[in-house]
PDB file of C-alpha atoms in Angstrom:
ATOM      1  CA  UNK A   1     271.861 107.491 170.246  1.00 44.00           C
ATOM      2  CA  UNK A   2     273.052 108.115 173.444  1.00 44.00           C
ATOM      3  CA  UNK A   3     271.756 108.834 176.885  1.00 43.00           C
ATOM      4  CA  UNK A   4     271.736 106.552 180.228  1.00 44.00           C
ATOM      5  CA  UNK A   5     269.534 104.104 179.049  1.00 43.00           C
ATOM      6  CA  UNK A   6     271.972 103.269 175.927  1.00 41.00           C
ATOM      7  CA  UNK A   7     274.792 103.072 178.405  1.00 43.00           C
ATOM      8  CA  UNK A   8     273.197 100.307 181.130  1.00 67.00           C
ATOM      9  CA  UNK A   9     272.065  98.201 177.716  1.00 91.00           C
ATOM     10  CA  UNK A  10     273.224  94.650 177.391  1.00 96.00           C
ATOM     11  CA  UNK A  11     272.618  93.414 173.925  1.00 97.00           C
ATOM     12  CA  UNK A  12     273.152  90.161 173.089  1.00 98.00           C
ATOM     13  CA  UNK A  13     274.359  88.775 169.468  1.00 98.00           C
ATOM     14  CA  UNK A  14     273.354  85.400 167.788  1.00 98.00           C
ATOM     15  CA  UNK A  15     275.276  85.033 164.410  1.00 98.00           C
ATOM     16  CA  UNK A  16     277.150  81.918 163.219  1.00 97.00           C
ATOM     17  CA  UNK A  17     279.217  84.179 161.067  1.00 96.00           C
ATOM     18  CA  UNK A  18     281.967  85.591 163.059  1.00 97.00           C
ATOM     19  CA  UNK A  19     282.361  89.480 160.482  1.00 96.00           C
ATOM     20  CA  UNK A  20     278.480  89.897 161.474  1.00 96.00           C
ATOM     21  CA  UNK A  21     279.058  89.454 164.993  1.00 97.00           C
ATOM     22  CA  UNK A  22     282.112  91.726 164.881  1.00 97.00           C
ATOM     23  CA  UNK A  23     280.086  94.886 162.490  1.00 96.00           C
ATOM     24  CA  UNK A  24     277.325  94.497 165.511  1.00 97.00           C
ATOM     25  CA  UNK A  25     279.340  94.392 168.450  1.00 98.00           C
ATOM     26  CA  UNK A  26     281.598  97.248 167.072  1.00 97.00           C
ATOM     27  CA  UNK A  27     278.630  99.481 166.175  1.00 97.00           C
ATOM     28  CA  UNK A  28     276.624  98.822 169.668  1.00 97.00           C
ATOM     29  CA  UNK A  29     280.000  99.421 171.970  1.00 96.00           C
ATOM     30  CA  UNK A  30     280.402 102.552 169.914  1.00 96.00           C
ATOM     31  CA  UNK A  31     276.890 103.211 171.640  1.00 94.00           C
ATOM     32  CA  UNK A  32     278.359 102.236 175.344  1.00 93.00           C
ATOM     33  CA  UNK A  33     276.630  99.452 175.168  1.00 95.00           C
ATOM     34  CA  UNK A  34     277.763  95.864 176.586  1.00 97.00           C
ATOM     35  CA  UNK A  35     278.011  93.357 174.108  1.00 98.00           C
ATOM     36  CA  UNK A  36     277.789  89.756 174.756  1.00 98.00           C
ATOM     37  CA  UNK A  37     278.650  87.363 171.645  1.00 98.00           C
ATOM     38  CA  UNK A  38     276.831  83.914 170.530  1.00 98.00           C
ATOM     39  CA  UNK A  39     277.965  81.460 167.669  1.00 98.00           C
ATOM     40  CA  UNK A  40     275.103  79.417 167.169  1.00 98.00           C
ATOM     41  CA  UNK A  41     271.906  78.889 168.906  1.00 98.00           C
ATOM     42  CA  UNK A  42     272.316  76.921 171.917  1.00 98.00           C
ATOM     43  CA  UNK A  43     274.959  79.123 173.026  1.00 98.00           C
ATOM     44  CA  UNK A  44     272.967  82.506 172.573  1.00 98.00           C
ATOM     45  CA  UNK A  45     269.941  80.591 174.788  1.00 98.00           C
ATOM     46  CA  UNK A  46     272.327  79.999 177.381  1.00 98.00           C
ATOM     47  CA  UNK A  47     273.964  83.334 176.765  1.00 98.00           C
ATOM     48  CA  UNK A  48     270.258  84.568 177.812  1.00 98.00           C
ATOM     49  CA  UNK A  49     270.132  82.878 180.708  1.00 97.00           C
ATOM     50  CA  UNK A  50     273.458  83.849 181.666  1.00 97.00           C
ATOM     51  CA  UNK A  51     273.700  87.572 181.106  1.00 96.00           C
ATOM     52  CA  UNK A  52     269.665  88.690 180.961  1.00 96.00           C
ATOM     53  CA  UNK A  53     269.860  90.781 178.105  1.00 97.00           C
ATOM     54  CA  UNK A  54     268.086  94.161 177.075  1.00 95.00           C
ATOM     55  CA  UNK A  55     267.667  93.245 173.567  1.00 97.00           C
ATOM     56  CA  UNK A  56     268.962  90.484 171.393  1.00 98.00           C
ATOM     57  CA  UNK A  57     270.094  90.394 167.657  1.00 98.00           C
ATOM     58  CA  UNK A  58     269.385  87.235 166.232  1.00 98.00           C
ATOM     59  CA  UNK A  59     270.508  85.928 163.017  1.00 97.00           C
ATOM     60  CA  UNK A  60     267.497  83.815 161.185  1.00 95.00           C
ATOM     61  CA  UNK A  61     269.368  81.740 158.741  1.00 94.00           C
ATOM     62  CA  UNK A  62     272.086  79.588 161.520  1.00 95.00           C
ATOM     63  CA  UNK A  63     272.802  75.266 161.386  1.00 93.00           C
ATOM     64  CA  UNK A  64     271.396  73.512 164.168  1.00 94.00           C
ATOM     65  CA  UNK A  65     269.282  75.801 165.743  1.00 95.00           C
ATOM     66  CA  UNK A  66     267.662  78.291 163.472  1.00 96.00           C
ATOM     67  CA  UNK A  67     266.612  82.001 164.837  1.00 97.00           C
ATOM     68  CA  UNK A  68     263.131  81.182 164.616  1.00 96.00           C
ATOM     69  CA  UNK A  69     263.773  77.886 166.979  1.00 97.00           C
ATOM     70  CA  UNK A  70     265.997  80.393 169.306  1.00 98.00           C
ATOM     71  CA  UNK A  71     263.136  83.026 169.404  1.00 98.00           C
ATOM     72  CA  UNK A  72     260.756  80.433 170.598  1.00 97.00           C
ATOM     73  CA  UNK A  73     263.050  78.507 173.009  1.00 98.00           C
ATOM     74  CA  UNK A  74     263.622  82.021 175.063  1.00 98.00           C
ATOM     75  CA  UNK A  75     260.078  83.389 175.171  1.00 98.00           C
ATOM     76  CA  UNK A  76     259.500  80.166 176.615  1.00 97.00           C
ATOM     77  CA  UNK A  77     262.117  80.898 179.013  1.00 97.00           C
ATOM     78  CA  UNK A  78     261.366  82.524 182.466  1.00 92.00           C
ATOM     79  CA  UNK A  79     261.613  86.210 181.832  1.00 93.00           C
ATOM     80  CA  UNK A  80     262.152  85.356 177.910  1.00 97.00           C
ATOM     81  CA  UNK A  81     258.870  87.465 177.079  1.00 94.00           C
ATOM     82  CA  UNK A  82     260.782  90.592 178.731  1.00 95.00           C
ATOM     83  CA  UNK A  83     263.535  90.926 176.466  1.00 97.00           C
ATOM     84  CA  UNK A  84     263.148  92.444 172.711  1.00 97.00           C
ATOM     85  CA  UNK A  85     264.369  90.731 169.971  1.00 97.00           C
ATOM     86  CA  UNK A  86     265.462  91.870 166.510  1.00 97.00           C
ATOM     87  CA  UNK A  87     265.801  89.528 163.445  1.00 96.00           C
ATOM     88  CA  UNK A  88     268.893  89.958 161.181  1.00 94.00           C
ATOM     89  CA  UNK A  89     268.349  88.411 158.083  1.00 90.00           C
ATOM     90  CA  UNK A  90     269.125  88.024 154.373  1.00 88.00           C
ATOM     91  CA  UNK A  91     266.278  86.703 153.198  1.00 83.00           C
ATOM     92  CA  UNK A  92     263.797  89.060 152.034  1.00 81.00           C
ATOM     93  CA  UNK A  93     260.346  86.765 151.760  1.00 86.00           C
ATOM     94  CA  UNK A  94     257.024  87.695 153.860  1.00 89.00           C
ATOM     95  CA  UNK A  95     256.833  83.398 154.949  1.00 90.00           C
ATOM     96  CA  UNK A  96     260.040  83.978 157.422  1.00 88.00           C
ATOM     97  CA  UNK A  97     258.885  87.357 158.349  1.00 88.00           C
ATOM     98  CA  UNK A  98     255.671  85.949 159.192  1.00 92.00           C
ATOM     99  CA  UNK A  99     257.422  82.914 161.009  1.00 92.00           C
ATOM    100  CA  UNK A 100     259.635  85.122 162.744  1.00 92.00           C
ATOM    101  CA  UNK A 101     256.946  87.385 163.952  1.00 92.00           C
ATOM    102  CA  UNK A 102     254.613  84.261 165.199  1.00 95.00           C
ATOM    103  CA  UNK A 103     257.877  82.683 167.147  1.00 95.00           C
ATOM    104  CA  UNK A 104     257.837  86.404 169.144  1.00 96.00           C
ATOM    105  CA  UNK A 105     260.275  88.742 167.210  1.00 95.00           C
ATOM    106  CA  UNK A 106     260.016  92.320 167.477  1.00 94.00           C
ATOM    107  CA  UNK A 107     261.627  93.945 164.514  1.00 93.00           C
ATOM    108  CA  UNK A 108     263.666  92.751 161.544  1.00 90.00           C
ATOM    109  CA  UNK A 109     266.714  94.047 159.742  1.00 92.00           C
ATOM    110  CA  UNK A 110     267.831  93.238 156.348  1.00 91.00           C
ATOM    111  CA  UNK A 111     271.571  92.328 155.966  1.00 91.00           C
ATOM    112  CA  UNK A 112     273.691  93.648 155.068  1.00 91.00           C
ATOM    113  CA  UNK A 113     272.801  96.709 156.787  1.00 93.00           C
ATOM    114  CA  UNK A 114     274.231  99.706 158.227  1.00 95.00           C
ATOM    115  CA  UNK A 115     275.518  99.814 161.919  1.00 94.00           C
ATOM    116  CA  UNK A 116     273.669 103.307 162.613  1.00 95.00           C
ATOM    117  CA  UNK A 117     270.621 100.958 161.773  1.00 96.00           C
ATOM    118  CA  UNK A 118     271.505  98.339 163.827  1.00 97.00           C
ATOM    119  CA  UNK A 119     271.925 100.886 166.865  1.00 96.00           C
ATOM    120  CA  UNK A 120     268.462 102.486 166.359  1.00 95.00           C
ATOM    121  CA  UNK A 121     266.766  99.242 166.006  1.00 95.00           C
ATOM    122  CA  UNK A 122     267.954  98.081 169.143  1.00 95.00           C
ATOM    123  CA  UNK A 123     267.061 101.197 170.769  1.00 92.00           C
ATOM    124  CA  UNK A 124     263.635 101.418 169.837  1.00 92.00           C
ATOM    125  CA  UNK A 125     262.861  97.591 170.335  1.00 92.00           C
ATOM    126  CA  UNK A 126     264.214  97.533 173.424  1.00 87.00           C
ATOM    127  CA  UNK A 127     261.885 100.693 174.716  1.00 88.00           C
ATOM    128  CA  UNK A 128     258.815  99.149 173.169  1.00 85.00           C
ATOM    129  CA  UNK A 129     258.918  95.899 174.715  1.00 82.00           C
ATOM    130  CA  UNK A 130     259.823  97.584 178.257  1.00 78.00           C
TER     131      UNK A 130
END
């Protein structure tokens, strides 16, 4: 996935574990796109308001603030309903999909998964919530 649109991307990462943040940020650079890391919730909100991401992949599963509570606490955000956002999660049961869904998530993937994944998922939520 390439292209100018790829290239002027800022995606922003939410994972409390630091190999998951690596994989993503490795895999979307790869893409030209600029990666801005988060270790735990409060940090990726003010990561948001800081950097105004294209996209953001958020880890469900985090202590302290959970992905779902993150999800909510941006759309609430000025210009938080503007910005796609892509679950990353573990867990595999249709209650946290349907949480995550309700709390204004996009599009899910399952970990582990592959970076060529993680690149198309972002791509494609990104241009449906522009």
């Amino acid at each position: 996935m390439t292209g100018e649109v790829t290239r002027a991307m800022t995606i922003l990462v939410i994972d409390d574990n630091s190999e998951n943040r690596a994989l993503a940020r490795d895999a979307l650079e790869d893409e030209g796109m600029a990666v801005v890391l988060a270790s735990n919730g409060a940090e990726g909100i003010s990561a948001f308001t800081q950097f105004h991401p294209d996209c953001i992949v958020l880890d469900i599963r985090m202590p302290g603030l959970d992905g779902i509570a993150v999800c909510e606490r941006i759309r609430a955000l000025p210009e938080g309903d503007r910005v796609a956002i892509v679950f990353a999660t573990a867990q595999r049961d249709v209650e946290t999909f349907d949480r995550a869904l309700a709390a204004g998530g996009d599009d899910f993937l399952t970990k582990p998964y592959r970076p060529s994944e993680l690149v198309v998922r972002v791509g494609t939520a990104q241009r449906l919530r522009r």
